[in-house]
PDB file of C-alpha atoms in Angstrom:
ATOM      1  CA  ALA A   1      17.177  -6.898   3.049  1.00 79.00           C
ATOM      2  CA  ASN A   2      19.018  -4.933   5.770  1.00 83.00           C
ATOM      3  CA  GLY A   3      15.892  -4.704   7.943  1.00 85.00           C
ATOM      4  CA  ARG A   4      15.041  -1.077   7.160  1.00 87.00           C
ATOM      5  CA  GLY A   5      12.156  -0.180   4.913  1.00 92.00           C
ATOM      6  CA  GLY A   6      11.129   2.675   2.710  1.00 94.00           C
ATOM      7  CA  LEU A   7       8.652   4.050   0.226  1.00 96.00           C
ATOM      8  CA  ALA A   8       9.365   4.932  -3.394  1.00 96.00           C
ATOM      9  CA  LEU A   9       6.841   7.115  -5.215  1.00 96.00           C
ATOM     10  CA  ILE A  10       7.168   6.531  -8.953  1.00 97.00           C
ATOM     11  CA  GLU A  11       5.474   9.451 -10.676  1.00 96.00           C
ATOM     12  CA  GLY A  12       4.984  10.388 -14.300  1.00 95.00           C
ATOM     13  CA  PRO A  13       2.509  10.799 -17.145  1.00 94.00           C
ATOM     14  CA  PRO A  14       0.487   7.850 -18.499  1.00 93.00           C
ATOM     15  CA  GLY A  15       2.574   5.381 -20.516  1.00 93.00           C
ATOM     16  CA  ILE A  16       5.980   6.683 -19.373  1.00 95.00           C
ATOM     17  CA  GLY A  17       7.023   3.371 -17.767  1.00 95.00           C
ATOM     18  CA  LYS A  18       6.015   3.613 -14.095  1.00 96.00           C
ATOM     19  CA  THR A  19       4.604   0.088 -13.983  1.00 96.00           C
ATOM     20  CA  ARG A  20       7.556  -1.330 -15.905  1.00 96.00           C
ATOM     21  CA  LEU A  21      10.045   0.251 -13.515  1.00 97.00           C
ATOM     22  CA  ALA A  22       8.119  -1.126 -10.513  1.00 97.00           C
ATOM     23  CA  GLU A  23       7.994  -4.592 -12.134  1.00 96.00           C
ATOM     24  CA  VAL A  24      11.737  -4.652 -12.773  1.00 97.00           C
ATOM     25  CA  CYS A  25      12.520  -3.521  -9.208  1.00 96.00           C
ATOM     26  CA  ALA A  26      10.098  -6.087  -7.781  1.00 96.00           C
ATOM     27  CA  ALA A  27      11.571  -8.881  -9.915  1.00 97.00           C
ATOM     28  CA  GLU A  28      15.092  -8.024  -8.707  1.00 96.00           C
ATOM     29  CA  ALA A  29      13.898  -8.012  -5.094  1.00 95.00           C
ATOM     30  CA  GLU A  30      12.152 -11.353  -5.614  1.00 95.00           C
ATOM     31  CA  ARG A  31      15.339 -12.893  -6.985  1.00 96.00           C
ATOM     32  CA  ALA A  32      17.094 -11.644  -3.842  1.00 94.00           C
ATOM     33  CA  GLY A  33      14.542 -13.471  -1.667  1.00 93.00           C
ATOM     34  CA  ALA A  34      11.815 -10.892  -1.017  1.00 94.00           C
ATOM     35  CA  LEU A  35       8.116 -11.692  -1.192  1.00 94.00           C
ATOM     36  CA  VAL A  36       6.393  -9.366  -3.700  1.00 96.00           C
ATOM     37  CA  LEU A  37       2.738  -8.439  -3.161  1.00 96.00           C
ATOM     38  CA  THR A  38       0.888  -6.348  -5.730  1.00 96.00           C
ATOM     39  CA  GLY A  39      -2.305  -4.321  -5.468  1.00 96.00           C
ATOM     40  CA  ARG A  40      -3.862  -2.227  -8.242  1.00 95.00           C
ATOM     41  CA  SER A  41      -6.324   0.588  -7.725  1.00 93.00           C
ATOM     42  CA  ARG A  42      -9.329   0.636 -10.022  1.00 90.00           C
ATOM     43  CA  GLU A  43     -11.095   3.576 -11.579  1.00 87.00           C
ATOM     44  CA  GLY A  44     -14.873   3.617 -11.619  1.00 79.00           C
ATOM     45  CA  GLU A  45     -17.984   3.242  -9.521  1.00 82.00           C
ATOM     46  CA  GLY A  46     -18.541   0.518  -6.975  1.00 80.00           C
ATOM     47  CA  VAL A  47     -14.893  -0.213  -6.115  1.00 84.00           C
ATOM     48  CA  PRO A  48     -14.746  -1.204  -2.408  1.00 83.00           C
ATOM     49  CA  ALA A  49     -12.947   1.153  -0.008  1.00 80.00           C
ATOM     50  CA  PHE A  50      -9.968  -1.152   0.619  1.00 86.00           C
ATOM     51  CA  TRP A  51      -9.713  -2.858  -2.772  1.00 90.00           C
ATOM     52  CA  LEU A  52      -6.008  -1.985  -3.178  1.00 92.00           C
ATOM     53  CA  TRP A  53      -5.163  -3.488   0.220  1.00 92.00           C
ATOM     54  CA  ALA A  54      -7.485  -6.466  -0.129  1.00 89.00           C
ATOM     55  CA  GLN A  55      -5.442  -7.588  -3.155  1.00 92.00           C
ATOM     56  CA  VAL A  56      -2.183  -7.222  -1.229  1.00 93.00           C
ATOM     57  CA  LEU A  57      -3.506  -9.128   1.791  1.00 90.00           C
ATOM     58  CA  ARG A  58      -5.057 -11.889  -0.347  1.00 88.00           C
ATOM     59  CA  ARG A  59      -1.707 -12.465  -2.000  1.00 90.00           C
ATOM     60  CA  LEU A  60      -0.050 -12.439   1.395  1.00 90.00           C
ATOM     61  CA  GLY A  61      -2.469 -15.110   2.618  1.00 85.00           C
ATOM     62  CA  ALA A  62      -1.540 -17.317  -0.333  1.00 85.00           C
ATOM     63  CA  HIS A  63       2.079 -17.552   0.900  1.00 79.00           C
ATOM     64  CA  GLU A  64       3.378 -19.513   3.849  1.00 70.00           C
ATOM     65  CA  ALA A  65       5.208 -16.429   5.118  1.00 60.00           C
ATOM     66  CA  GLY A  66       1.955 -14.499   5.369  1.00 63.00           C
ATOM     67  CA  ALA A  67      -0.948 -16.842   6.039  1.00 64.00           C
ATOM     68  CA  GLU A  68      -0.301 -16.888   9.775  1.00 70.00           C
ATOM     69  CA  ALA A  69       0.191 -13.116   9.828  1.00 68.00           C
ATOM     70  CA  LEU A  70      -3.440 -12.624   8.756  1.00 72.00           C
ATOM     71  CA  ASN A  71      -4.462 -13.604  12.293  1.00 67.00           C
ATOM     72  CA  GLU A  72      -3.787  -9.965  13.177  1.00 64.00           C
ATOM     73  CA  LEU A  73      -6.912  -9.102  11.167  1.00 69.00           C
ATOM     74  CA  ALA A  74      -9.261 -11.427  13.008  1.00 62.00           C
ATOM     75  CA  ASP A  75     -11.186  -8.511  14.507  1.00 61.00           C
ATOM     76  CA  ALA A  76     -10.952  -6.197  11.511  1.00 61.00           C
ATOM     77  CA  PRO A  77     -14.177  -4.516  10.373  1.00 56.00           C
ATOM     78  CA  ALA A  78     -16.430  -6.367   7.966  1.00 60.00           C
ATOM     79  CA  GLU A  79     -15.571  -3.910   5.171  1.00 57.00           C
ATOM     80  CA  LEU A  80     -12.120  -5.495   4.977  1.00 65.00           C
ATOM     81  CA  THR A  81     -12.693  -9.087   6.132  1.00 62.00           C
ATOM     82  CA  ALA A  82     -15.433  -9.551   3.526  1.00 62.00           C
ATOM     83  CA  LEU A  83     -12.903  -8.671   0.814  1.00 62.00           C
ATOM     84  CA  LEU A  84     -10.341 -11.111   2.221  1.00 67.00           C
ATOM     85  CA  ALA A  85     -12.546 -14.205   2.360  1.00 60.00           C
ATOM     86  CA  PRO A  86     -11.558 -16.993   2.010  1.00 51.00           C
ATOM     87  CA  ALA A  87      -7.965 -15.855   2.757  1.00 49.00           C
ATOM     88  CA  ALA A  88      -8.903 -14.677   6.248  1.00 47.00           C
ATOM     89  CA  THR A  89      -9.404 -18.040   7.871  1.00 45.00           C
ATOM     90  CA  PRO A  90     -10.080 -17.023  11.486  1.00 46.00           C
ATOM     91  CA  PRO A  91     -13.712 -16.143  12.206  1.00 45.00           C
ATOM     92  CA  PRO A  92     -14.076 -12.408  12.774  1.00 46.00           C
ATOM     93  CA  ARG A  93     -14.408 -11.314  16.378  1.00 49.00           C
ATOM     94  CA  PRO A  94     -16.808  -8.504  17.328  1.00 50.00           C
ATOM     95  CA  ALA A  95     -15.507  -5.080  16.352  1.00 51.00           C
ATOM     96  CA  HIS A  96     -14.727  -2.398  18.921  1.00 54.00           C
ATOM     97  CA  ALA A  97     -18.296  -1.064  18.949  1.00 58.00           C
ATOM     98  CA  ALA A  98     -17.699   1.311  21.878  1.00 71.00           C
ATOM     99  CA  LEU A  99     -14.979   3.226  20.039  1.00 71.00           C
ATOM    100  CA  ALA A 100     -15.504   6.248  17.834  1.00 79.00           C
ATOM    101  CA  PRO A 101     -15.359   5.544  14.077  1.00 77.00           C
ATOM    102  CA  GLU A 102     -12.020   7.380  13.790  1.00 81.00           C
ATOM    103  CA  GLN A 103     -10.517   5.159  16.491  1.00 82.00           C
ATOM    104  CA  GLN A 104     -11.908   2.027  14.832  1.00 81.00           C
ATOM    105  CA  ARG A 105     -10.350   3.106  11.530  1.00 83.00           C
ATOM    106  CA  PHE A 106      -7.008   3.776  13.227  1.00 87.00           C
ATOM    107  CA  LEU A 107      -7.053   0.325  14.847  1.00 84.00           C
ATOM    108  CA  LEU A 108      -7.824  -1.216  11.449  1.00 85.00           C
ATOM    109  CA  PHE A 109      -4.818   0.580   9.909  1.00 88.00           C
ATOM    110  CA  ASP A 110      -2.667  -0.586  12.806  1.00 88.00           C
ATOM    111  CA  ALA A 111      -3.845  -4.185  12.378  1.00 86.00           C
ATOM    112  CA  VAL A 112      -2.948  -4.155   8.672  1.00 89.00           C
ATOM    113  CA  VAL A 113       0.501  -2.712   9.416  1.00 90.00           C
ATOM    114  CA  ARG A 114       1.059  -5.320  12.163  1.00 88.00           C
ATOM    115  CA  THR A 115       0.048  -8.030   9.689  1.00 88.00           C
ATOM    116  CA  LEU A 116       2.580  -6.808   7.134  1.00 91.00           C
ATOM    117  CA  ALA A 117       5.254  -6.361   9.821  1.00 90.00           C
ATOM    118  CA  ARG A 118       4.745  -9.905  11.076  1.00 88.00           C
ATOM    119  CA  ALA A 119       5.110 -11.317   7.570  1.00 90.00           C
ATOM    120  CA  ALA A 120       8.089  -9.070   6.761  1.00 92.00           C
ATOM    121  CA  ARG A 121      10.002 -10.335   9.776  1.00 89.00           C
ATOM    122  CA  ARG A 122       9.817 -13.827   8.328  1.00 89.00           C
ATOM    123  CA  ARG A 123      10.703 -12.742   4.785  1.00 91.00           C
ATOM    124  CA  PRO A 124      11.353  -9.207   3.452  1.00 94.00           C
ATOM    125  CA  LEU A 125       8.342  -7.741   1.637  1.00 95.00           C
ATOM    126  CA  VAL A 126       7.998  -5.575  -1.437  1.00 96.00           C
ATOM    127  CA  LEU A 127       4.573  -4.005  -1.930  1.00 97.00           C
ATOM    128  CA  VAL A 128       3.787  -2.781  -5.432  1.00 98.00           C
ATOM    129  CA  LEU A 129       0.861  -0.368  -5.134  1.00 97.00           C
ATOM    130  CA  GLU A 130      -0.316   0.614  -8.603  1.00 96.00           C
ATOM    131  CA  ASP A 131      -2.270   3.681  -9.739  1.00 95.00           C
ATOM    132  CA  LEU A 132      -2.652   5.535  -6.446  1.00 95.00           C
ATOM    133  CA  GLN A 133      -4.515   8.309  -8.265  1.00 94.00           C
ATOM    134  CA  TRP A 134      -7.555   5.987  -8.350  1.00 93.00           C
ATOM    135  CA  ALA A 135      -7.286   4.679  -4.790  1.00 93.00           C
ATOM    136  CA  GLY A 136     -10.002   5.646  -2.343  1.00 90.00           C
ATOM    137  CA  SER A 137      -9.260   7.948   0.562  1.00 90.00           C
ATOM    138  CA  ALA A 138      -9.332   5.035   3.060  1.00 90.00           C
ATOM    139  CA  SER A 139      -6.626   3.152   1.121  1.00 92.00           C
ATOM    140  CA  LEU A 140      -4.550   6.319   0.824  1.00 94.00           C
ATOM    141  CA  ARG A 141      -4.769   6.994   4.549  1.00 93.00           C
ATOM    142  CA  LEU A 142      -3.599   3.439   5.177  1.00 94.00           C
ATOM    143  CA  ILE A 143      -0.543   4.089   2.978  1.00 95.00           C
ATOM    144  CA  GLU A 144       0.211   7.171   5.067  1.00 94.00           C
ATOM    145  CA  HIS A 145      -0.143   5.126   8.261  1.00 93.00           C
ATOM    146  CA  LEU A 146       2.258   2.518   6.889  1.00 94.00           C
ATOM    147  CA  SER A 147       4.788   5.204   5.922  1.00 94.00           C
ATOM    148  CA  PHE A 148       5.277   6.110   9.591  1.00 92.00           C
ATOM    149  CA  GLU A 149       6.246   2.517  10.442  1.00 90.00           C
ATOM    150  CA  LEU A 150       8.608   1.653   7.593  1.00 91.00           C
ATOM    151  CA  ALA A 151      11.919   2.662   9.148  1.00 86.00           C
ATOM    152  CA  ASP A 152      12.107  -0.447  11.331  1.00 87.00           C
ATOM    153  CA  LEU A 153      10.587  -2.974   8.939  1.00 92.00           C
ATOM    154  CA  PRO A 154      12.164  -5.035   6.140  1.00 95.00           C
ATOM    155  CA  LEU A 155       9.479  -3.716   3.792  1.00 96.00           C
ATOM    156  CA  LEU A 156       9.749  -1.638   0.619  1.00 96.00           C
ATOM    157  CA  ALA A 157       6.622  -0.052  -0.848  1.00 96.00           C
ATOM    158  CA  LEU A 158       6.750   0.943  -4.528  1.00 97.00           C
ATOM    159  CA  ALA A 159       3.789   3.153  -5.391  1.00 97.00           C
ATOM    160  CA  THR A 160       2.959   4.407  -8.866  1.00 97.00           C
ATOM    161  CA  VAL A 161       0.920   7.549  -9.442  1.00 96.00           C
ATOM    162  CA  ARG A 162       0.069   9.466 -12.583  1.00 94.00           C
ATOM    163  CA  ASP A 163       1.404  12.979 -12.863  1.00 91.00           C
ATOM    164  CA  GLU A 164      -1.658  14.756 -14.214  1.00 88.00           C
ATOM    165  CA  HIS A 165      -3.850  17.745 -13.436  1.00 88.00           C
ATOM    166  CA  ARG A 166      -6.148  17.139 -10.453  1.00 88.00           C
ATOM    167  CA  GLU A 167      -8.183  19.372  -8.204  1.00 89.00           C
ATOM    168  CA  ALA A 168      -6.354  20.471  -5.063  1.00 87.00           C
ATOM    169  CA  SER A 169      -9.085  18.761  -3.011  1.00 87.00           C
ATOM    170  CA  HIS A 170      -8.352  15.342  -4.562  1.00 89.00           C
ATOM    171  CA  PRO A 171      -7.253  12.885  -1.813  1.00 89.00           C
ATOM    172  CA  ILE A 172      -3.973  12.029  -3.581  1.00 92.00           C
ATOM    173  CA  GLU A 173      -3.035  15.731  -3.738  1.00 92.00           C
ATOM    174  CA  ARG A 174      -3.320  15.929   0.049  1.00 90.00           C
ATOM    175  CA  LEU A 175      -1.398  12.663   0.568  1.00 92.00           C
ATOM    176  CA  LEU A 176       1.638  13.094  -1.698  1.00 93.00           C
ATOM    177  CA  PRO A 177       3.178  16.076   0.141  1.00 92.00           C
ATOM    178  CA  ARG A 178       2.820  14.256   3.477  1.00 92.00           C
ATOM    179  CA  LEU A 179       4.502  11.143   2.068  1.00 93.00           C
ATOM    180  CA  ARG A 180       7.349  13.145   0.546  1.00 93.00           C
ATOM    181  CA  GLN A 181       8.089  14.625   3.977  1.00 91.00           C
ATOM    182  CA  GLN A 182       8.801  11.173   5.387  1.00 89.00           C
ATOM    183  CA  GLN A 183      12.496  10.490   5.922  1.00 86.00           C
ATOM    184  CA  ARG A 184      12.280   7.063   4.257  1.00 89.00           C
ATOM    185  CA  CYS A 185      10.437   8.294   1.133  1.00 93.00           C
ATOM    186  CA  GLU A 186      12.113   8.586  -2.258  1.00 94.00           C
ATOM    187  CA  SER A 187      10.306  10.362  -5.091  1.00 94.00           C
ATOM    188  CA  ILE A 188      11.188   9.166  -8.601  1.00 95.00           C
ATOM    189  CA  ALA A 189       9.829  11.420 -11.356  1.00 95.00           C
ATOM    190  CA  LEU A 190       9.853   9.844 -14.818  1.00 95.00           C
ATOM    191  CA  ARG A 191       9.952  12.226 -17.753  1.00 92.00           C
ATOM    192  CA  GLY A 192      10.278  11.786 -21.479  1.00 87.00           C
ATOM    193  CA  PHE A 193      13.616  12.244 -23.193  1.00 85.00           C
ATOM    194  CA  SER A 194      14.332  15.476 -25.015  1.00 87.00           C
ATOM    195  CA  ARG A 195      15.166  15.227 -28.713  1.00 90.00           C
ATOM    196  CA  ARG A 196      18.819  15.799 -27.812  1.00 89.00           C
TER     197      ARG A 196
END
């Protein structure tokens, strides 16, 4: 609401109340005038690379504050625009074929962040990003990209992630320490109550 954004990582074991806490925070923000957009990661085979973000952007396109902002994604790669149809109304322009794949991916991340920034300047945004432990590496890298831009945006990202044993090579294990280093990141660890 004051024009400065942040990221809250809500961590804990399954069933501890991560989703409930995010829902309550989002409902309070919505009552205060924010637009809440939710995306949920899915476990299993065949989930598209940007499924988490496609849900967020589809919901953004359904609101007056965000439909126009989706114009920023007019030249996004087909892997994202296909997931947004019919929300992405402008016809896709040719992608930057001359650029290296890493540069194309960076420009895609930048376009998504610009889209969210444009919408947030019209109405503060709250992103609820559920179950990051199941998100693909592309979606996780986009979260990291967004985290660098939050300080000057009226945008709060609430991300839930299970606290469970994972291999050190798991993409979320590489991402979490980098997010926690961000100045505008708050880590909220939920734990069970002791008997006392």
